[in-house]
GROMACS .gro file of C-alpha atoms in nm:
model
  131
    1UNK     CA    1 -14.450   3.666  13.144
    2UNK     CA    2 -14.474   3.580  12.788
    3UNK     CA    3 -14.670   3.844  12.649
    4UNK     CA    4 -14.430   4.079  12.808
    5UNK     CA    5 -14.119   3.889  12.530
    6UNK     CA    6 -14.337   3.862  12.280
    7UNK     CA    7 -14.371   4.254  12.329
    8UNK     CA    8 -14.055   4.303  12.412
    9UNK     CA    9 -13.972   4.139  12.099
   10UNK     CA   10 -14.201   4.329  11.916
   11UNK     CA   11 -14.057   4.675  12.001
   12UNK     CA   12 -13.734   4.560  11.930
   13UNK     CA   13 -13.797   4.388  11.544
   14UNK     CA   14 -13.982   4.727  11.529
   15UNK     CA   15 -13.642   4.946  11.586
   16UNK     CA   16 -13.437   4.770  11.383
   17UNK     CA   17 -13.636   4.832  11.092
   18UNK     CA   18 -13.633   5.154  11.184
   19UNK     CA   19 -13.306   5.217  11.219
   20UNK     CA   20 -13.163   5.020  10.890
   21UNK     CA   21 -13.422   5.194  10.702
   22UNK     CA   22 -13.312   5.488  10.789
   23UNK     CA   23 -13.007   5.438  10.695
   24UNK     CA   24 -13.090   5.293  10.368
   25UNK     CA   25 -13.293   5.656  10.337
   26UNK     CA   26 -12.981   5.805  10.460
   27UNK     CA   27 -12.670   5.630  10.179
   28UNK     CA   28 -12.920   5.678   9.874
   29UNK     CA   29 -12.999   6.078   9.930
   30UNK     CA   30 -12.562   6.100   9.977
   31UNK     CA   31 -12.578   5.932   9.615
   32UNK     CA   32 -12.834   6.140   9.487
   33UNK     CA   33 -12.623   6.419   9.611
   34UNK     CA   34 -12.290   6.317   9.517
   35UNK     CA   35 -12.175   6.235   9.129
   36UNK     CA   36 -12.509   6.106   8.991
   37UNK     CA   37 -12.650   6.505   9.009
   38UNK     CA   38 -12.764   6.580   8.662
   39UNK     CA   39 -12.639   6.968   8.557
   40UNK     CA   40 -12.821   7.124   8.285
   41UNK     CA   41 -12.649   7.457   8.254
   42UNK     CA   42 -12.398   7.493   8.385
   43UNK     CA   43 -12.134   7.300   8.634
   44UNK     CA   44 -11.744   7.378   8.743
   45UNK     CA   45 -11.419   7.118   8.714
   46UNK     CA   46 -11.189   7.182   8.930
   47UNK     CA   47 -10.846   7.061   8.821
   48UNK     CA   48 -10.616   6.957   9.100
   49UNK     CA   49 -10.239   6.820   9.170
   50UNK     CA   50 -10.353   6.468   9.128
   51UNK     CA   51 -10.705   6.454   9.030
   52UNK     CA   52 -11.062   6.648   8.848
   53UNK     CA   53 -11.277   6.762   9.169
   54UNK     CA   54 -11.553   6.643   9.103
   55UNK     CA   55 -11.415   6.315   8.885
   56UNK     CA   56 -11.749   6.212   8.764
   57UNK     CA   57 -12.064   6.389   8.668
   58UNK     CA   58 -12.375   6.388   8.425
   59UNK     CA   59 -12.539   6.643   8.286
   60UNK     CA   60 -12.754   6.745   8.021
   61UNK     CA   61 -12.643   6.734   7.670
   62UNK     CA   62 -12.585   7.128   7.567
   63UNK     CA   63 -12.441   7.192   7.917
   64UNK     CA   64 -12.110   7.395   7.978
   65UNK     CA   65 -11.825   7.236   8.162
   66UNK     CA   66 -11.553   7.473   8.280
   67UNK     CA   67 -11.211   7.313   8.342
   68UNK     CA   68 -11.068   7.560   8.629
   69UNK     CA   69 -10.723   7.477   8.704
   70UNK     CA   70 -10.657   7.496   9.068
   71UNK     CA   71 -10.296   7.422   9.062
   72UNK     CA   72  -9.969   7.633   9.023
   73UNK     CA   73  -9.865   7.406   8.659
   74UNK     CA   74 -10.014   7.374   8.333
   75UNK     CA   75 -10.344   7.132   8.272
   76UNK     CA   76 -10.506   6.959   7.960
   77UNK     CA   77 -10.832   6.868   8.000
   78UNK     CA   78 -10.885   6.619   7.706
   79UNK     CA   79 -11.123   6.327   7.577
   80UNK     CA   80 -10.959   5.964   7.562
   81UNK     CA   81 -10.754   5.810   7.391
   82UNK     CA   82 -10.447   5.920   7.503
   83UNK     CA   83 -10.240   6.125   7.298
   84UNK     CA   84 -10.484   6.114   6.980
   85UNK     CA   85 -10.816   6.226   7.170
   86UNK     CA   86 -11.025   6.104   6.910
   87UNK     CA   87 -11.333   5.948   7.156
   88UNK     CA   88 -11.501   6.343   7.124
   89UNK     CA   89 -11.212   6.558   6.932
   90UNK     CA   90 -11.391   6.890   7.010
   91UNK     CA   91 -11.275   6.807   7.338
   92UNK     CA   92 -10.951   6.887   7.368
   93UNK     CA   93 -10.846   7.293   7.432
   94UNK     CA   94 -10.569   7.205   7.167
   95UNK     CA   95 -10.349   7.418   7.439
   96UNK     CA   96 -10.242   7.362   7.799
   97UNK     CA   97 -10.476   7.612   8.075
   98UNK     CA   98 -10.237   7.816   8.226
   99UNK     CA   99 -10.196   7.818   8.620
  100UNK     CA  100 -10.582   8.021   8.762
  101UNK     CA  101 -10.788   8.032   8.420
  102UNK     CA  102 -11.016   7.853   8.234
  103UNK     CA  103 -11.116   7.632   7.931
  104UNK     CA  104 -11.485   7.585   7.944
  105UNK     CA  105 -11.668   7.318   7.667
  106UNK     CA  106 -12.027   7.330   7.655
  107UNK     CA  107 -12.118   6.893   7.601
  108UNK     CA  108 -12.346   6.852   7.240
  109UNK     CA  109 -12.286   6.502   7.190
  110UNK     CA  110 -12.462   6.234   7.428
  111UNK     CA  111 -12.272   5.933   7.579
  112UNK     CA  112 -12.033   5.907   7.832
  113UNK     CA  113 -11.715   6.036   7.717
  114UNK     CA  114 -11.359   5.932   7.963
  115UNK     CA  115 -11.074   6.194   7.995
  116UNK     CA  116 -10.812   6.299   8.156
  117UNK     CA  117 -10.528   6.574   8.172
  118UNK     CA  118 -10.234   6.550   7.798
  119UNK     CA  119 -10.012   6.626   8.050
  120UNK     CA  120 -10.045   6.434   8.341
  121UNK     CA  121 -10.242   6.095   8.146
  122UNK     CA  122 -10.301   5.955   8.491
  123UNK     CA  123 -10.517   6.201   8.591
  124UNK     CA  124 -10.877   6.057   8.458
  125UNK     CA  125 -11.228   6.132   8.514
  126UNK     CA  126 -11.608   6.063   8.323
  127UNK     CA  127 -11.887   6.286   8.194
  128UNK     CA  128 -12.178   6.165   8.071
  129UNK     CA  129 -12.417   6.385   7.903
  130UNK     CA  130 -12.790   6.276   7.821
  131UNK     CA  131 -13.043   6.463   7.668
   0.00000   0.00000   0.00000
């Protein structure tokens, strides 16, 4: 009887370990597949009513980011700080992006660049540029 209890305990412990390991592997794969992915050629950020999708992105230096206006109002993506955009002055279209239109920008400076919508500064995001 004691051996059966010990065996049952060991089997239960192994099953718990397998379930925990599977959950951790799943969580890590979701994290890698989300905003942590590294883009090398071109990527599109959709400018929505109240957000950028994705709002956090890691790209390699030289990557083209297309900012597509998916709203019915003008949008204006730009680097912080609002309203000067001096953190990365080139990262600024200098005019609104009209509904259904897009603006492309090639990120040539390594760093973490916070951004906002110049016309709706509460809409924010961040683009990290790596070598």
